Amino acid sequence: MPPRYLLRRLAQVLPTVAGLLVLNFCIIHLAPGDPVIALGGEHGDAAYYAFLRSRFGLDRPLPEQLLTYVANVLRGDLGTSFVHGRSVARVIAERIPATLLLVFAALALSSVVGVGLGVLAASHRRRPTDTAVNAVTLLGYATPPFWLGQVALLLLAVGTGWFPVQGMTDARGQRAGLAHLLDVLHHLALPVLVLTLSELALTTRLVRTGLLEAFESDYVRAARAKGLPEASVVRHALRNVMLPVITVIGSRAGMFLSGAVLVEVVFAWPGLGRLLLSSLLSRDYPVLLGMFLGISVAVVLANLITDLAYARLDPRIRYQ
Amino acid sequence: MHCRRLTVLTLLLSVVMVQPAVFSARAQDQPVRGGTIVVAIVADPGHLNPAITTSGATHAASELIYNGLLGRDDQGDPVPELAENWQVEQGGALYRFRLRDGVKWHDGKPFTAGDVKFTFEEVLLKFHARTRASMGALLAGIDTPDDRTVIFRFKQPYAPLLYQLDATEAPIIARHLYQGSDPQTNPANSSPIGTGPFKFVSYTKGTEIRLARNSTYFKPGLPYPDALVMRVIPDLSVQVLALENGEADFLWELPGPLLSRITSDVRFRTVRTGYHPGGSNCIMTMSFNLERPILKEVRVRQAIAHALDRQAFLSQILFGDGKVAAAPISSEIPWAHAAGLALPRPDRAEAEKLLDGVGWKKEGEGPRAARGVPGIADGTRLSIDFLHFPAFAKYGELVRQQLGIVGIGVTLRPLEPAVFAPTVFKDRNFDSNVISYCNGPDPEIGVRRMYHSSQISPAPFTNAAAYRNPRVDALFDEASRTVERDKRSRLYRQIQEIVVQDLPYYWLVETVSTRAWPVRCAGFKAWTGLFAEGAFCRR
């Protein structure tokens, strides 16, 4: 990959992120709602709310607030949370590991299982296996994650006692080392299962459709005519099918986060999704802006990485 | 003789059979030391300083770390806490508190009167909305003649002080940690030091707050467990599942649809209370905007009240977890609550008669039309909007349904709290709404703001109706200066009699919370923020 291409793409990232920064600020501040009510509670007097407004700089004109915010971000300062009273960067950073663990585990599982089920369905076209895979994945896709989560809790946690109902660790026992890791994995199982079921259909359908199309192409026919075993034929076809699948998986990273909001609430998983929801309800502008900025950068970079990954997967693609 | 023997034998057998049950019940209530209690909380508190906020999330999670000068008993009356006794002087304009000897902060430093003075002057009166709004303008000064005496001087007699000194209304924080710093960003807010029954251990953001037993707590023998964990579980139904699965030992509230499942389960104990750290003794109240021509007319407001069946609100929305409001002041403040008032009863015929009398006539389908209503053009339809939090959507649906029957059109406008407050109190852009008005521990704190004309302001959750009545203003002013409870009680009764006639609001239902814990646990006090001070659980 020529360095000039990479530099050019990176140069495109900067104005995109800057535009998003201003857009996010305007959307949040122009939306109806007053953060000092969420902060001050219901019983304050007018002077108290005025005091809070001035303390957080909310009494200043919006353009001035925007300039101050942009200048602070350029200095690497995302501000101080209204609610937490601490640096926004710290508040967000504390929640990233839990969400990354949940989202990447579900993303990895839904990709691997999705590809596997897609291959299975394509290989058994119009047979009961194909119908069953389609039915299960579409049901998972069509069911709201919060409802799926509640059902999973009732059946697999309360009903059988196999899994815990909530949290990332056991509240009663503080474990370390391997025991801690196993405790986290035990708590991770149900949320990942629910998020995976919600996201499985897309990958499965893409792989199935792509493979069925590939099975009709000349190179597959030639491979079969040469007497290659069916597994090798499928592997061969799968590589060509993976390009759109990778694109979709990359672009779903942002969507996964939105799905994670509901799953995090149901399973009391202490991640970014819950922080986003609580900050939205309390109108914690600095945290919301910090999170939107982080998500914007993540989506822009995910797209860039997806583009760069094309060349590895398809040698016909050349960068200019 | 034979008969007597049989009786004695029967008695003996009864004693033998009953005894294990009695002993078992006694053993069940016998405190057990050690173990960990897990408390489910609905939101991450953000920080653990209850003196700088009235947020229910922060108070629920942190009050066990602190104490107030006074506490509350199960009737809501003041009991000694950091102050061992007190005197009310100058007719209620001066309060003198004697502090306990030997109380220490969790870091070992001694607790003194200076901590109390600092907490009030530098923190509570600046940052705690209720304390600031209620006593800020009336407090002349706080004196500390020695390390164990605190004197509050007011500009005039101030009645509710003793009800505002618990850990919810006035938690005392350590001067040596906060002096010279910004209380809102002080690092101690996330790793607090208090005098309370539990010491802070760790705070994992979004997950849990871990506390340990304060072995030098000034109440001998308390608390019982070695550790207490506040676990953040945002979904109330998941909290119930955690209780059933043995992952949680105490729930602050039960969601309506799952209420009967837990209350009827012999494995759990439940207690109903009007107390909540975020706001006690709340009444779901319909406000009428008296500045709007349609609702200015008292007969229209009376018609609305007659058209509403409040029992339906209680059963269909709260699943019976509350009561139909019997007076403008909550029954959870029994001395101020005016029992026996004649509030409008559900009476559709009376509602229709009142509307006809004003000139709102039924003309075919849909809302009534104005025919000779003063100040309103003929043909105008009788239609009002109704603002509510999204969480209160069911109130809106019932209001629309019940008022529709008598020919009043209702347009629902669900608004998030942060939008609702400026729309109602600043822009005054509404006809009617529903608000959970919390009366607090004393009417001076949570009731006055609804009715006093000085409280018609952009400040949220004040006088939404824009109600003005000089007689009511004067009675409230007199009540705030009156220390004797009997006299205050009479004044609040007069106020309630007047506002029931004027009907600037209609008081729908009193809401309560149902606390729940497993029967293997005991000693929880549902009515205070120090709810787990004497709690214990068997494993």
XYZ file of N, CA and C in Angstrom, chain A residues 122-279:
474
model
N -25.957 -22.639 2.878
C -25.709 -22.669 1.430
C -25.453 -24.093 0.957
N -24.759 -24.866 1.757
C -24.437 -26.244 1.373
C -25.664 -27.147 1.413
N -26.688 -26.726 2.162
C -27.907 -27.543 2.250
C -29.099 -26.762 1.705
N -28.892 -26.129 0.601
C -29.904 -25.231 0.042
C -31.261 -25.922 -0.089
N -32.284 -25.220 0.384
C -33.681 -25.665 0.314
C -33.904 -27.021 0.995
N -33.063 -27.314 1.942
C -33.265 -28.531 2.736
C -33.606 -28.083 4.171
N -34.076 -28.995 5.009
C -34.503 -28.578 6.358
C -33.429 -27.803 7.126
N -32.152 -28.160 6.956
C -31.079 -27.435 7.671
C -31.084 -25.963 7.271
N -31.211 -25.714 5.969
C -31.238 -24.349 5.437
C -32.424 -23.576 6.040
N -33.571 -24.216 6.048
C -34.775 -23.568 6.588
C -34.598 -23.267 8.080
N -34.034 -24.227 8.804
C -33.861 -24.042 10.255
C -32.890 -22.889 10.543
N -31.779 -22.863 9.809
C -30.797 -21.779 10.019
C -31.447 -20.433 9.729
N -32.160 -20.360 8.622
C -32.831 -19.102 8.269
C -33.820 -18.679 9.341
N -34.610 -19.629 9.797
C -35.659 -19.314 10.782
C -35.040 -18.812 12.085
N -34.029 -19.523 12.576
C -33.436 -19.160 13.870
C -32.743 -17.799 13.783
N -31.966 -17.593 12.742
C -31.216 -16.327 12.662
C -32.163 -15.150 12.447
N -33.189 -15.346 11.625
C -34.124 -14.238 11.390
C -34.946 -13.935 12.639
N -35.262 -14.968 13.389
C -36.002 -14.759 14.645
C -35.143 -13.929 15.617
N -33.869 -14.287 15.702
C -32.945 -13.539 16.569
C -32.825 -12.091 16.134
N -32.793 -11.890 14.815
C -32.639 -10.543 14.261
C -33.889 -9.700 14.526
N -35.063 -10.375 14.413
C -36.329 -9.641 14.521
C -36.732 -9.386 15.970
N -36.125 -10.090 16.914
C -36.529 -9.937 18.311
C -35.738 -8.799 18.954
N -36.419 -7.875 19.642
C -35.674 -6.779 20.298
C -34.698 -7.335 21.345
N -33.461 -6.831 21.352
C -32.456 -7.395 22.269
C -32.873 -7.337 23.738
N -33.617 -6.273 24.143
C -33.963 -6.199 25.567
C -34.940 -7.307 25.959
N -35.820 -7.671 25.001
C -36.772 -8.748 25.283
C -36.055 -10.102 25.289
N -35.184 -10.249 24.277
C -34.388 -11.482 24.206
C -33.587 -11.649 25.503
N -33.060 -10.508 25.992
C -32.276 -10.533 27.235
C -33.121 -10.992 28.419
N -34.326 -10.458 28.511
C -35.215 -10.837 29.626
C -35.540 -12.329 29.567
N -35.819 -12.825 28.356
C -36.148 -14.241 28.204
C -34.935 -15.099 28.587
N -33.763 -14.675 28.118
C -32.540 -15.433 28.449
C -32.332 -15.464 29.959
N -32.621 -14.322 30.630
C -32.457 -14.270 32.089
C -33.407 -15.248 32.775
N -34.660 -15.235 32.321
C -35.660 -16.101 32.964
C -35.343 -17.579 32.740
N -34.919 -17.908 31.499
C -34.708 -19.325 31.190
C -33.357 -19.837 31.686
N -32.320 -19.037 31.453
C -30.973 -19.568 31.700
C -30.334 -19.096 33.004
N -30.888 -18.039 33.586
C -30.303 -17.582 34.861
C -31.189 -17.977 36.035
N -32.425 -17.445 36.050
C -33.311 -17.749 37.180
C -33.834 -19.186 37.087
N -34.195 -19.600 35.861
C -34.770 -20.922 35.687
C -33.811 -22.045 36.045
N -32.598 -21.962 35.558
C -31.654 -23.078 35.761
C -30.580 -22.768 36.797
N -30.334 -21.453 37.004
C -29.263 -21.080 37.922
C -27.876 -21.254 37.306
N -27.828 -21.483 35.983
C -26.527 -21.684 35.337
C -25.726 -20.391 35.249
N -26.438 -19.292 35.042
C -25.737 -18.016 34.820
C -26.190 -16.975 35.837
N -25.345 -16.011 36.122
C -25.784 -14.911 36.997
C -26.724 -13.979 36.243
N -27.510 -13.223 37.004
C -28.512 -12.342 36.411
C -27.897 -11.023 35.948
N -26.933 -10.542 36.656
C -26.462 -9.176 36.398
C -24.985 -8.994 36.698
N -24.441 -7.904 36.142
C -23.094 -7.470 36.490
C -21.994 -8.158 35.699
N -20.785 -7.731 36.023
C -19.610 -8.259 35.324
C -18.842 -9.214 36.230
N -19.105 -9.084 37.541
C -18.444 -9.973 38.513
C -19.434 -10.295 39.631
N -19.090 -11.258 40.459
C -19.920 -11.630 41.602
C -19.740 -10.572 42.697
N -20.871 -10.004 43.167
C -20.777 -8.925 44.160
C -20.239 -9.420 45.502
N -20.442 -10.681 45.808
C -20.063 -11.164 47.143
C -18.608 -11.592 47.229
N -18.037 -12.027 46.117
C -16.660 -12.535 46.201
C -15.733 -11.701 45.348
N -14.673 -11.223 45.940
C -13.676 -10.493 45.157
C -12.572 -11.471 44.804
N -12.463 -11.795 43.518
C -11.493 -12.797 43.097
C -10.346 -12.144 42.357
N -9.267 -12.923 42.195
C -8.099 -12.408 41.484
C -7.620 -13.483 40.523
N -6.797 -13.060 39.548
C -6.159 -13.989 38.627
C -7.148 -14.783 37.805
N -6.904 -16.076 37.707
C -7.713 -16.950 36.860
C -9.167 -17.008 37.350
N -9.345 -17.019 38.660
C -10.702 -17.084 39.214
C -11.497 -15.851 38.785
N -10.843 -14.675 38.773
C -11.497 -13.438 38.339
C -11.879 -13.543 36.863
N -10.942 -14.041 36.055
C -11.185 -14.182 34.622
C -12.385 -15.100 34.367
N -12.413 -16.223 35.063
C -13.524 -17.163 34.891
C -14.844 -16.539 35.349
N -14.774 -15.749 36.430
C -15.962 -15.061 36.938
C -16.504 -14.094 35.874
N -15.592 -13.338 35.256
C -16.008 -12.379 34.221
C -16.606 -13.126 33.027
N -15.958 -14.220 32.607
C -16.470 -14.983 31.457
C -17.856 -15.571 31.768
N -18.027 -15.992 33.006
C -19.324 -16.533 33.434
C -20.408 -15.460 33.307
N -20.070 -14.240 33.721
C -21.033 -13.132 33.637
C -21.202 -12.651 32.190
N -20.165 -12.850 31.377
C -20.183 -12.360 29.991
C -21.074 -13.233 29.094
N -21.222 -14.493 29.458
C -21.841 -15.470 28.549
C -23.217 -15.031 28.046
N -24.129 -14.692 28.954
C -25.496 -14.379 28.529
C -25.583 -13.099 27.693
N -24.945 -11.988 28.127
C -25.018 -10.788 27.285
C -24.443 -11.035 25.885
N -23.355 -11.779 25.791
C -22.762 -12.044 24.479
C -23.699 -12.908 23.645
N -24.319 -13.868 24.290
C -25.255 -14.746 23.570
C -26.395 -13.921 22.962
N -26.946 -13.006 23.756
C -28.072 -12.195 23.280
C -27.641 -11.264 22.148
N -26.514 -10.592 22.332
C -26.032 -9.672 21.300
C -25.675 -10.446 20.032
N -25.100 -11.622 20.193
C -24.735 -12.442 19.039
C -25.985 -12.875 18.279
N -26.995 -13.332 19.001
C -28.232 -13.773 18.349
C -28.869 -12.630 17.562
N -28.757 -11.406 18.121
C -29.353 -10.252 17.443
C -28.618 -9.929 16.151
N -27.340 -10.231 16.094
C -26.516 -9.797 14.964
C -26.180 -10.916 13.985
N -26.576 -12.126 14.326
C -26.163 -13.292 13.553
C -26.730 -13.312 12.139
N -27.974 -12.885 12.003
C -28.704 -13.065 10.750
C -27.995 -12.404 9.564
N -27.464 -11.196 9.804
C -26.893 -10.435 8.704
C -25.724 -11.191 8.072
N -24.801 -11.646 8.906
C -23.625 -12.352 8.392
C -24.060 -13.658 7.723
N -24.938 -14.371 8.386
C -25.384 -15.656 7.845
C -26.014 -15.473 6.465
N -26.905 -14.487 6.351
C -27.595 -14.262 5.083
C -26.620 -13.850 3.994
N -25.666 -12.969 4.351
C -24.699 -12.510 3.351
C -23.852 -13.672 2.839
N -23.372 -14.482 3.765
C -22.506 -15.600 3.386
C -23.296 -16.600 2.537
N -24.518 -16.896 2.971
C -25.347 -17.867 2.246
C -25.590 -17.387 0.815
N -26.043 -16.134 0.660
C -26.342 -15.597 -0.666
C -25.093 -15.565 -1.537
N -23.983 -15.091 -0.926
C -22.727 -14.998 -1.679
C -22.262 -16.366 -2.148
N -22.365 -17.330 -1.285
C -21.894 -18.664 -1.648
C -22.783 -19.284 -2.737
N -24.082 -19.102 -2.613
C -24.986 -19.669 -3.617
C -24.679 -19.071 -4.992
N -24.377 -17.763 -4.996
C -24.010 -17.103 -6.253
C -22.693 -17.678 -6.781
N -21.724 -17.845 -5.844
C -20.398 -18.341 -6.234
C -20.486 -19.777 -6.765
N -21.390 -20.558 -6.155
C -21.509 -21.955 -6.574
C -21.939 -22.078 -8.044
N -22.579 -21.010 -8.554
C -23.040 -21.029 -9.951
C -21.962 -20.520 -10.904
N -20.847 -19.994 -10.365
C -19.848 -19.362 -11.235
C -18.925 -20.401 -11.885
N -18.231 -19.931 -12.925
C -17.393 -20.840 -13.727
C -16.254 -21.436 -12.919
N -15.610 -20.589 -12.049
C -14.423 -21.107 -11.365
C -14.777 -22.220 -10.385
N -15.976 -22.159 -9.798
C -16.397 -23.237 -8.899
C -16.720 -24.489 -9.724
N -17.401 -24.238 -10.844
C -17.734 -25.382 -11.709
C -16.434 -26.064 -12.154
N -15.443 -25.240 -12.510
C -14.151 -25.797 -12.968
C -13.480 -26.587 -11.841
N -13.546 -26.011 -10.613
C -12.919 -26.679 -9.469
C -13.573 -28.032 -9.212
N -14.898 -28.018 -9.288
C -15.609 -29.296 -9.076
C -15.276 -30.293 -10.184
N -15.170 -29.782 -11.451
C -14.871 -30.650 -12.587
C -13.497 -31.279 -12.442
N -12.604 -30.502 -11.766
C -11.248 -31.029 -11.553
C -11.252 -32.101 -10.468
N -12.365 -32.246 -9.774
C -12.470 -33.285 -8.748
C -12.013 -32.858 -7.375
N -11.932 -31.538 -7.156
C -11.554 -31.058 -5.822
C -12.596 -31.475 -4.793
N -12.158 -31.811 -3.571
C -13.148 -32.143 -2.549
C -14.059 -30.928 -2.280
N -15.322 -31.193 -1.871
C -16.309 -30.124 -1.700
C -15.836 -29.086 -0.664
N -15.135 -29.557 0.378
C -14.653 -28.629 1.411
C -13.683 -27.621 0.803
N -12.831 -28.087 -0.083
C -11.873 -27.170 -0.706
C -12.592 -26.199 -1.624
N -13.623 -26.695 -2.284
C -14.391 -25.829 -3.189
C -15.053 -24.700 -2.386
N -15.649 -25.109 -1.264
C -16.332 -24.107 -0.433
C -15.320 -23.085 0.088
N -14.170 -23.575 0.554
C -13.137 -22.667 1.070
C -12.722 -21.671 -0.002
N -12.575 -22.179 -1.218
C -12.173 -21.368 -2.350
C -13.221 -20.280 -2.619
N -14.481 -20.711 -2.636
C -15.569 -19.761 -2.916
C -15.729 -18.760 -1.772
N -15.482 -19.244 -0.562
C -15.708 -18.402 0.620
C -14.818 -17.162 0.614
N -13.606 -17.326 0.139
C -12.674 -16.202 0.131
C -13.224 -15.048 -0.713
N -13.868 -15.390 -1.818
C -14.445 -14.347 -2.675
C -15.688 -13.725 -2.039
N -16.365 -14.525 -1.256
C -17.601 -14.040 -0.628
C -17.289 -13.103 0.550
N -16.125 -13.255 1.152
C -15.823 -12.554 2.403
C -15.696 -11.037 2.259
N -15.436 -10.558 1.036
C -15.220 -9.114 0.869
C -16.434 -8.286 1.347
N -17.624 -8.536 0.801
C -18.782 -7.768 1.329
C -19.078 -8.070 2.803
N -18.766 -9.299 3.221
C -19.038 -9.645 4.628
C -18.163 -8.807 5.553
N -16.882 -8.676 5.201
C -15.963 -7.861 6.019
C -16.449 -6.411 6.052
N -16.893 -5.907 4.887
C -17.381 -4.523 4.825
C -18.539 -4.340 5.807
N -19.460 -5.286 5.769
C -20.636 -5.151 6.623
C -20.250 -5.280 8.095
N -19.373 -6.236 8.402
C -18.964 -6.405 9.803
C -18.288 -5.124 10.301
N -17.434 -4.524 9.463
C -16.749 -3.275 9.844
C -17.745 -2.167 10.105
N -18.726 -2.056 9.167
C -19.682 -0.962 9.333
C -20.667 -1.237 10.469
N -20.791 -2.497 10.899
C -21.720 -2.829 11.986
C -21.136 -2.514 13.365
N -19.847 -2.177 13.404
C -19.218 -1.931 14.713
C -19.974 -0.843 15.474
N -20.344 0.241 14.749
C -21.093 1.325 15.384
C -22.475 0.874 15.814
N -23.112 0.065 14.934
C -24.455 -0.436 15.253
C -24.423 -1.357 16.478
N -23.339 -2.091 16.580
C -23.183 -2.990 17.723
C -23.266 -2.210 19.022
N -22.659 -1.019 19.002
C -22.653 -0.203 20.209
C -24.068 0.168 20.616
N -24.911 0.477 19.590
C -26.290 0.832 19.930
C -27.039 -0.375 20.472
N -26.768 -1.551 19.901
C -27.386 -2.762 20.440
C -26.894 -3.033 21.836
N -25.637 -2.687 22.074
C -25.041 -2.940 23.384
C -25.688 -2.080 24.465
N -26.232 -0.897 24.086
C -26.874 -0.034 25.084
C -27.964 -0.819 25.810
N -28.843 -1.458 25.026
C -29.975 -2.177 25.621
C -29.501 -3.408 26.389
N -28.552 -4.127 25.789
C -28.055 -5.333 26.460
C -27.349 -4.951 27.767
N -26.617 -3.847 27.741
C -25.925 -3.404 28.962
C -26.920 -3.039 30.057
N -28.042 -2.422 29.662
C -29.046 -2.054 30.674
C -29.675 -3.312 31.268
N -30.056 -4.251 30.417
C -30.733 -5.464 30.907
C -29.808 -6.271 31.823
N -28.549 -6.412 31.427
C -27.646 -7.263 32.207
C -26.795 -6.474 33.207
N -27.110 -5.186 33.402
C -26.338 -4.330 34.310
C -24.847 -4.436 34.000
N -24.536 -4.390 32.726
C -23.144 -4.479 32.275
C -22.561 -3.065 32.277
N -21.471 -2.838 32.980
C -21.022 -1.447 33.217
C -20.236 -0.829 32.060
N -20.870 -0.716 30.905
C -20.133 -0.228 29.735
C -20.541 1.152 29.265
N -20.069 1.478 28.052
C -20.315 2.798 27.475
C -21.794 3.023 27.151
N -22.466 1.961 26.771
C -23.872 2.082 26.400
C -24.691 2.660 27.527
N -24.460 2.136 28.730
C -25.215 2.639 29.886
C -24.814 4.056 30.227
N -23.522 4.354 30.050
C -23.062 5.730 30.314
C -23.734 6.695 29.339
N -23.836 6.266 28.078
C -24.471 7.105 27.059
C -25.923 7.388 27.445
N -26.627 6.366 27.845
C -28.040 6.516 28.203
C -28.209 7.424 29.421
N -27.424 7.174 30.460
C -27.588 7.994 31.673
C -27.162 9.437 31.411
N -26.135 9.632 30.587
C -25.689 11.001 30.289
C -26.735 11.737 29.467
